[in-house]
mmCIF file of N, CA and C in Angstrom:
data_model
loop_
_atom_site.group_PDB
_atom_site.id
_atom_site.type_symbol
_atom_site.label_atom_id
_atom_site.label_comp_id
_atom_site.label_asym_id
_atom_site.label_seq_id
_atom_site.Cartn_x
_atom_site.Cartn_y
_atom_site.Cartn_z
ATOM 1 N N MET H 1 6.927 -3.344 2.540
ATOM 2 C CA MET H 1 6.580 -1.975 2.514
ATOM 3 C C MET H 1 4.778 -1.620 1.134
ATOM 4 N N GLU H 2 4.414 -1.075 1.877
ATOM 5 C CA GLU H 2 2.756 -0.820 1.154
ATOM 6 C C GLU H 2 3.549 -0.267 0.147
ATOM 7 N N VAL H 3 2.553 -0.510 -0.343
ATOM 8 C CA VAL H 3 2.222 0.298 -2.884
ATOM 9 C C VAL H 3 1.036 1.188 -2.260
ATOM 10 N N LYS H 4 0.524 1.776 -2.657
ATOM 11 C CA LYS H 4 -0.648 2.409 -3.220
ATOM 12 C C LYS H 4 -0.243 2.667 -4.351
ATOM 13 N N ILE H 5 -1.121 2.452 -5.564
ATOM 14 C CA ILE H 5 -1.933 2.898 -6.764
ATOM 15 C C ILE H 5 -2.274 3.715 -7.502
ATOM 16 N N GLY H 6 -2.658 4.599 -7.561
ATOM 17 C CA GLY H 6 -4.092 5.556 -8.244
ATOM 18 C C GLY H 6 -4.016 5.064 -9.637
ATOM 19 N N ILE H 7 -5.118 4.353 -10.248
ATOM 20 C CA ILE H 7 -5.185 4.248 -11.648
ATOM 21 C C ILE H 7 -6.730 5.265 -12.075
ATOM 22 N N THR H 8 -6.959 5.921 -13.722
ATOM 23 C CA THR H 8 -6.832 7.078 -13.849
ATOM 24 C C THR H 8 -8.289 6.163 -14.263
ATOM 25 N N ASP H 9 -9.784 7.041 -13.808
ATOM 26 C CA ASP H 9 -11.658 6.465 -14.346
ATOM 27 C C ASP H 9 -11.616 5.184 -13.450
ATOM 28 N N SER H 10 -11.039 5.734 -11.975
ATOM 29 C CA SER H 10 -11.670 4.082 -11.129
ATOM 30 C C SER H 10 -11.326 5.193 -9.895
ATOM 31 N N PRO H 11 -12.507 4.803 -9.242
ATOM 32 C CA PRO H 11 -12.582 4.889 -8.352
ATOM 33 C C PRO H 11 -11.729 4.138 -7.059
ATOM 34 N N ARG H 12 -11.017 2.936 -7.142
ATOM 35 C CA ARG H 12 -10.329 3.239 -6.127
ATOM 36 C C ARG H 12 -9.070 2.560 -6.443
ATOM 37 N N GLU H 13 -8.030 2.863 -5.790
ATOM 38 C CA GLU H 13 -5.803 2.498 -5.364
ATOM 39 C C GLU H 13 -6.161 0.838 -6.029
ATOM 40 N N LEU H 14 -4.895 0.340 -6.037
ATOM 41 C CA LEU H 14 -4.791 -0.701 -5.985
ATOM 42 C C LEU H 14 -3.397 -0.864 -4.307
ATOM 43 N N VAL H 15 -3.824 -1.175 -3.691
ATOM 44 C CA VAL H 15 -2.668 -0.962 -2.817
ATOM 45 C C VAL H 15 -2.510 -2.545 -2.154
ATOM 46 N N PHE H 16 -1.119 -3.284 -2.165
ATOM 47 C CA PHE H 16 -0.520 -4.013 -1.355
ATOM 48 C C PHE H 16 0.697 -3.979 -0.851
ATOM 49 N N THR H 17 0.843 -4.873 -0.915
ATOM 50 C CA THR H 17 2.205 -4.878 0.293
ATOM 51 C C THR H 17 3.075 -5.971 0.053
ATOM 52 N N SER H 18 4.339 -5.158 -1.179
ATOM 53 C CA SER H 18 5.664 -5.391 -1.714
ATOM 54 C C SER H 18 6.952 -6.180 -0.833
ATOM 55 N N THR H 19 7.049 -6.610 -1.814
ATOM 56 C CA THR H 19 8.557 -7.329 -0.530
ATOM 57 C C THR H 19 10.184 -6.578 -1.168
ATOM 58 N N GLN H 20 9.393 -5.959 -2.603
ATOM 59 C CA GLN H 20 10.554 -5.428 -3.240
ATOM 60 C C GLN H 20 11.160 -4.016 -2.310
ATOM 61 N N THR H 21 11.648 -3.341 -1.937
ATOM 62 C CA THR H 21 12.325 -2.423 -1.487
ATOM 63 C C THR H 21 12.314 -0.639 -2.278
ATOM 64 N N PRO H 22 11.970 -0.041 -1.599
ATOM 65 C CA PRO H 22 11.184 1.357 -1.793
ATOM 66 C C PRO H 22 11.856 2.123 -2.792
ATOM 67 N N ASP H 23 13.042 1.614 -3.443
ATOM 68 C CA ASP H 23 14.279 2.203 -4.952
ATOM 69 C C ASP H 23 13.627 0.983 -5.682
ATOM 70 N N GLU H 24 13.403 0.047 -5.516
ATOM 71 C CA GLU H 24 13.460 -0.687 -6.742
ATOM 72 C C GLU H 24 11.631 -0.369 -6.767
ATOM 73 N N VAL H 25 11.109 -0.255 -6.697
ATOM 74 C CA VAL H 25 9.380 0.794 -6.647
ATOM 75 C C VAL H 25 9.739 1.367 -7.426
ATOM 76 N N GLU H 26 10.191 2.343 -7.008
ATOM 77 C CA GLU H 26 10.517 3.614 -7.701
ATOM 78 C C GLU H 26 11.752 4.033 -9.067
ATOM 79 N N GLU H 27 12.420 2.900 -8.951
ATOM 80 C CA GLU H 27 12.612 3.177 -10.321
ATOM 81 C C GLU H 27 12.071 1.879 -11.336
ATOM 82 N N LEU H 28 11.276 1.383 -11.018
ATOM 83 C CA LEU H 28 10.584 0.132 -11.976
ATOM 84 C C LEU H 28 8.924 1.308 -12.517
ATOM 85 N N VAL H 29 8.279 2.433 -11.920
ATOM 86 C CA VAL H 29 7.577 3.773 -12.036
ATOM 87 C C VAL H 29 7.811 3.766 -12.662
ATOM 88 N N THR H 30 9.414 4.260 -12.581
ATOM 89 C CA THR H 30 10.286 5.616 -13.857
ATOM 90 C C THR H 30 11.038 5.711 -14.578
ATOM 91 N N ALA H 31 10.394 3.918 -14.821
ATOM 92 C CA ALA H 31 11.345 3.099 -15.745
ATOM 93 C C ALA H 31 9.465 3.250 -16.568
ATOM 94 N N ALA H 32 9.190 2.916 -16.512
ATOM 95 C CA ALA H 32 7.617 2.684 -17.028
ATOM 96 C C ALA H 32 6.526 3.888 -17.430
ATOM 97 N N LEU H 33 7.293 5.039 -16.790
ATOM 98 C CA LEU H 33 6.261 6.853 -17.429
ATOM 99 C C LEU H 33 6.942 6.736 -18.112
ATOM 100 N N GLN H 34 8.173 6.713 -17.882
ATOM 101 C CA GLN H 34 9.716 7.486 -19.499
ATOM 102 C C GLN H 34 9.218 6.629 -20.581
ATOM 103 N N GLN H 35 8.769 5.542 -20.647
ATOM 104 C CA GLN H 35 8.680 4.696 -21.848
ATOM 105 C C GLN H 35 6.995 5.188 -21.601
ATOM 106 N N GLY H 36 6.444 6.117 -23.196
ATOM 107 C CA GLY H 36 4.864 5.851 -23.465
ATOM 108 C C GLY H 36 3.728 4.701 -22.852
ATOM 109 N N SER H 37 4.546 3.976 -24.166
ATOM 110 C CA SER H 37 2.893 2.864 -23.025
ATOM 111 C C SER H 37 4.011 1.096 -23.044
ATOM 112 N N GLY H 38 4.328 1.548 -22.396
ATOM 113 C CA GLY H 38 5.606 0.680 -21.093
ATOM 114 C C GLY H 38 4.332 -0.212 -19.883
ATOM 115 N N LEU H 39 5.102 -1.262 -19.399
ATOM 116 C CA LEU H 39 3.666 -1.586 -18.339
ATOM 117 C C LEU H 39 4.293 -1.449 -17.602
ATOM 118 N N LEU H 40 3.889 -0.940 -15.651
ATOM 119 C CA LEU H 40 4.029 -1.481 -14.476
ATOM 120 C C LEU H 40 4.791 -2.765 -13.370
ATOM 121 N N SER H 41 5.345 -3.304 -14.149
ATOM 122 C CA SER H 41 5.199 -4.514 -12.999
ATOM 123 C C SER H 41 5.473 -4.348 -12.146
ATOM 124 N N LEU H 42 4.707 -4.688 -11.061
ATOM 125 C CA LEU H 42 5.354 -5.745 -9.188
ATOM 126 C C LEU H 42 4.936 -6.354 -9.017
ATOM 127 N N THR H 43 6.163 -6.992 -8.320
ATOM 128 C CA THR H 43 4.995 -8.135 -7.660
ATOM 129 C C THR H 43 5.065 -8.412 -5.882
ATOM 130 N N ASP H 44 3.590 -8.860 -5.220
ATOM 131 C CA ASP H 44 3.263 -8.710 -3.457
ATOM 132 C C ASP H 44 4.508 -9.434 -2.679
ATOM 133 N N GLU H 45 3.641 -9.426 -1.893
ATOM 134 C CA GLU H 45 4.782 -10.132 -0.738
ATOM 135 C C GLU H 45 3.590 -12.082 -1.198
ATOM 136 N N LYS H 46 2.631 -12.108 -1.765
ATOM 137 C CA LYS H 46 2.536 -13.748 -1.790
ATOM 138 C C LYS H 46 3.216 -14.219 -3.456
ATOM 139 N N GLY H 47 3.965 -13.151 -3.475
ATOM 140 C CA GLY H 47 3.812 -13.673 -5.413
ATOM 141 C C GLY H 47 3.371 -13.036 -6.572
ATOM 142 N N ARG H 48 1.980 -12.640 -6.238
ATOM 143 C CA ARG H 48 1.179 -11.981 -7.215
ATOM 144 C C ARG H 48 1.600 -11.232 -8.516
ATOM 145 N N ARG H 49 1.054 -10.869 -9.266
ATOM 146 C CA ARG H 49 2.509 -10.058 -10.770
ATOM 147 C C ARG H 49 0.833 -9.171 -10.354
ATOM 148 N N PHE H 50 0.804 -7.807 -10.092
ATOM 149 C CA PHE H 50 -0.076 -6.489 -10.834
ATOM 150 C C PHE H 50 0.820 -6.280 -11.886
ATOM 151 N N LEU H 51 0.561 -5.915 -13.056
ATOM 152 C CA LEU H 51 0.587 -5.423 -14.420
ATOM 153 C C LEU H 51 -0.179 -4.533 -14.873
ATOM 154 N N ILE H 52 0.205 -2.944 -14.416
ATOM 155 C CA ILE H 52 -0.984 -1.541 -14.228
ATOM 156 C C ILE H 52 0.451 -0.954 -15.748
ATOM 157 N N HIS H 53 -0.764 -0.480 -17.021
ATOM 158 C CA HIS H 53 0.175 0.502 -18.088
ATOM 159 C C HIS H 53 -0.317 2.153 -17.580
ATOM 160 N N ALA H 54 0.872 2.437 -18.602
ATOM 161 C CA ALA H 54 2.176 2.579 -17.328
ATOM 162 C C ALA H 54 1.340 4.150 -17.423
ATOM 163 N N THR H 55 0.252 4.808 -18.963
ATOM 164 C CA THR H 55 -0.378 5.587 -18.860
ATOM 165 C C THR H 55 -1.857 5.991 -18.360
ATOM 166 N N LYS H 56 -2.337 5.309 -17.419
ATOM 167 C CA LYS H 56 -3.294 4.758 -16.794
ATOM 168 C C LYS H 56 -3.047 5.135 -15.030
ATOM 169 N N ILE H 57 -1.945 5.428 -14.982
ATOM 170 C CA ILE H 57 -1.301 5.840 -13.338
ATOM 171 C C ILE H 57 -1.708 6.761 -13.280
ATOM 172 N N ALA H 58 -2.111 7.042 -12.005
ATOM 173 C CA ALA H 58 -2.353 8.847 -12.157
ATOM 174 C C ALA H 58 -1.539 9.234 -10.004
ATOM 175 N N TYR H 59 -0.934 7.419 -9.448
ATOM 176 C CA TYR H 59 -0.132 8.046 -8.482
ATOM 177 C C TYR H 59 0.353 6.908 -8.570
ATOM 178 N N VAL H 60 2.091 7.722 -7.671
ATOM 179 C CA VAL H 60 2.172 5.531 -6.166
ATOM 180 C C VAL H 60 3.141 6.144 -5.804
ATOM 181 N N GLU H 61 1.948 5.835 -4.336
ATOM 182 C CA GLU H 61 2.462 6.091 -3.093
ATOM 183 C C GLU H 61 3.412 5.351 -2.705
ATOM 184 N N ILE H 62 4.429 4.445 -1.621
ATOM 185 C CA ILE H 62 5.865 4.219 -1.750
ATOM 186 C C ILE H 62 6.100 4.301 0.089
ATOM 187 N N GLY H 63 5.628 3.784 0.832
ATOM 188 C CA GLY H 63 5.749 3.965 1.635
ATOM 189 C C GLY H 63 6.272 2.558 3.058
ATOM 190 N N VAL H 64 5.769 2.523 4.231
ATOM 191 C CA VAL H 64 5.783 1.024 5.137
ATOM 192 C C VAL H 64 4.648 1.041 5.271
ATOM 193 N N ALA H 65 5.091 -0.028 5.364
ATOM 194 C CA ALA H 65 3.788 -0.969 5.007
ATOM 195 C C ALA H 65 3.504 -0.845 7.068
ATOM 196 N N ASP H 66 1.911 -0.566 7.591
ATOM 197 C CA ASP H 66 1.057 -0.291 8.624
ATOM 198 C C ASP H 66 2.419 -2.148 9.822
ATOM 199 N N ALA H 67 2.536 -1.963 10.689
ATOM 200 C CA ALA H 67 2.463 -3.638 11.579
ATOM 201 C C ALA H 67 1.376 -3.690 11.939
ATOM 202 N N ARG H 68 0.744 -4.622 11.956
ATOM 203 C CA ARG H 68 0.051 -4.991 12.147
ATOM 204 C C ARG H 68 -0.610 -4.613 13.750
ATOM 205 N N ARG H 69 -2.121 -4.522 14.154
ATOM 206 C CA ARG H 69 -2.094 -4.401 15.516
ATOM 207 C C ARG H 69 -3.215 -5.088 16.518
ATOM 208 N N VAL H 70 -2.382 -6.088 17.054
ATOM 209 C CA VAL H 70 -3.468 -6.398 17.774
ATOM 210 C C VAL H 70 -4.223 -6.035 18.714
ATOM 211 N N GLY H 71 -5.351 -6.476 19.168
ATOM 212 C CA GLY H 71 -6.500 -5.079 20.156
ATOM 213 C C GLY H 71 -6.549 -3.900 19.655
ATOM 214 N N PHE H 72 -6.951 -3.130 20.658
ATOM 215 C CA PHE H 72 -7.853 -2.209 19.954
ATOM 216 C C PHE H 72 -6.319 -0.938 20.076
ATOM 217 N N GLY H 73 -4.878 -0.825 20.155
ATOM 218 C CA GLY H 73 -4.099 -0.227 19.777
ATOM 219 C C GLY H 73 -4.027 0.417 21.744
ATOM 220 N N ILE H 74 -2.690 1.658 21.316
ATOM 221 C CA ILE H 74 -2.925 2.655 22.849
ATOM 222 C C ILE H 74 -3.395 3.330 22.959
ATOM 223 N N GLY H 75 -4.623 4.397 21.923
ATOM 224 C CA GLY H 75 -5.315 4.754 22.571
ATOM 225 C C GLY H 75 -6.563 4.284 23.560
ATOM 226 N N ALA H 76 -6.849 2.967 22.839
ATOM 227 C CA ALA H 76 -7.625 1.954 23.674
ATOM 228 C C ALA H 76 -7.537 1.743 25.384
ATOM 229 N N GLU H 77 -6.419 2.433 25.709
ATOM 230 C CA GLU H 77 -5.904 0.820 26.917
ATOM 231 C C GLU H 77 -5.985 3.091 27.579
ATOM 232 N N ALA H 78 -4.906 4.141 26.781
ATOM 233 C CA ALA H 78 -5.880 5.167 27.892
ATOM 234 C C ALA H 78 -7.002 5.393 28.383
ATOM 235 N N ALA H 79 -8.020 4.958 27.542
ATOM 236 C CA ALA H 79 -9.340 5.095 27.877
ATOM 237 C C ALA H 79 -9.244 4.205 28.607
ATOM 238 N N ALA H 80 -9.415 3.294 28.953
ATOM 239 C CA ALA H 80 -9.442 2.289 29.227
ATOM 240 C C ALA H 80 -9.017 2.168 31.027
ATOM 241 N N GLY H 81 -8.533 3.494 30.939
ATOM 242 C CA GLY H 81 -8.097 3.934 32.414
ATOM 243 C C GLY H 81 -8.946 4.600 32.950
ATOM 244 N N ARG H 82 -8.681 5.479 32.249
ATOM 245 C CA ARG H 82 -9.366 6.007 32.423
ATOM 246 C C ARG H 82 -10.797 6.229 32.997
ATOM 247 N N HIS H 83 -11.218 5.180 33.046
ATOM 248 C CA HIS H 83 -12.278 4.913 32.864
ATOM 249 C C HIS H 83 -13.126 3.335 33.855
ATOM 250 N N ALA H 84 -11.387 3.264 34.367
ATOM 251 C CA ALA H 84 -11.634 2.379 35.209
ATOM 252 C C ALA H 84 -12.376 1.979 35.962
ATOM 253 N N GLY H 85 -12.863 3.005 36.589
ATOM 254 C CA GLY H 85 -12.996 2.480 37.603
ATOM 255 C C GLY H 85 -15.116 2.699 37.452
ATOM 256 N N LYS H 86 -14.948 2.960 36.554
ATOM 257 C CA LYS H 86 -17.395 2.853 36.193
ATOM 258 C C LYS H 86 -17.012 0.978 34.952
ATOM 259 N N ALA H 87 -16.546 0.042 35.493
ATOM 260 C CA ALA H 87 -16.323 -1.459 35.818
ATOM 261 C C ALA H 87 -16.905 -1.684 36.624
ATOM 262 N N THR H 88 -18.097 -2.239 35.853
ATOM 263 C CA THR H 88 -18.881 -3.344 36.537
ATOM 264 C C THR H 88 -18.323 -4.597 37.411
ATOM 265 N N SER H 89 -19.535 -4.519 38.564
ATOM 266 C CA SER H 89 -18.225 -6.295 39.739
ATOM 267 C C SER H 89 -19.409 -6.970 39.478
ATOM 268 N N GLY H 90 -18.450 -7.697 39.322
ATOM 269 C CA GLY H 90 -20.438 -9.049 39.613
ATOM 270 C C GLY H 90 -19.890 -9.505 40.525
#
């Protein structure tokens, strides 16, 4: 599952894939935010731990990770079909 965390005073967001369930991540985020000086601790799929000071969390987006696509995707297949007559022959 993909987790995106916006950090205040930072132009970039923290994005990683976690093996934790959406409910587990939500519980950890909620607990960290309820504790004024708490830390949010999450683990990614490679076992790396991320510690974020709860007061620096701007937002958390919890969602399903995109399936890694091979090739150009479905849109490219449709476009290739439309241009099939324009292929060069050798």
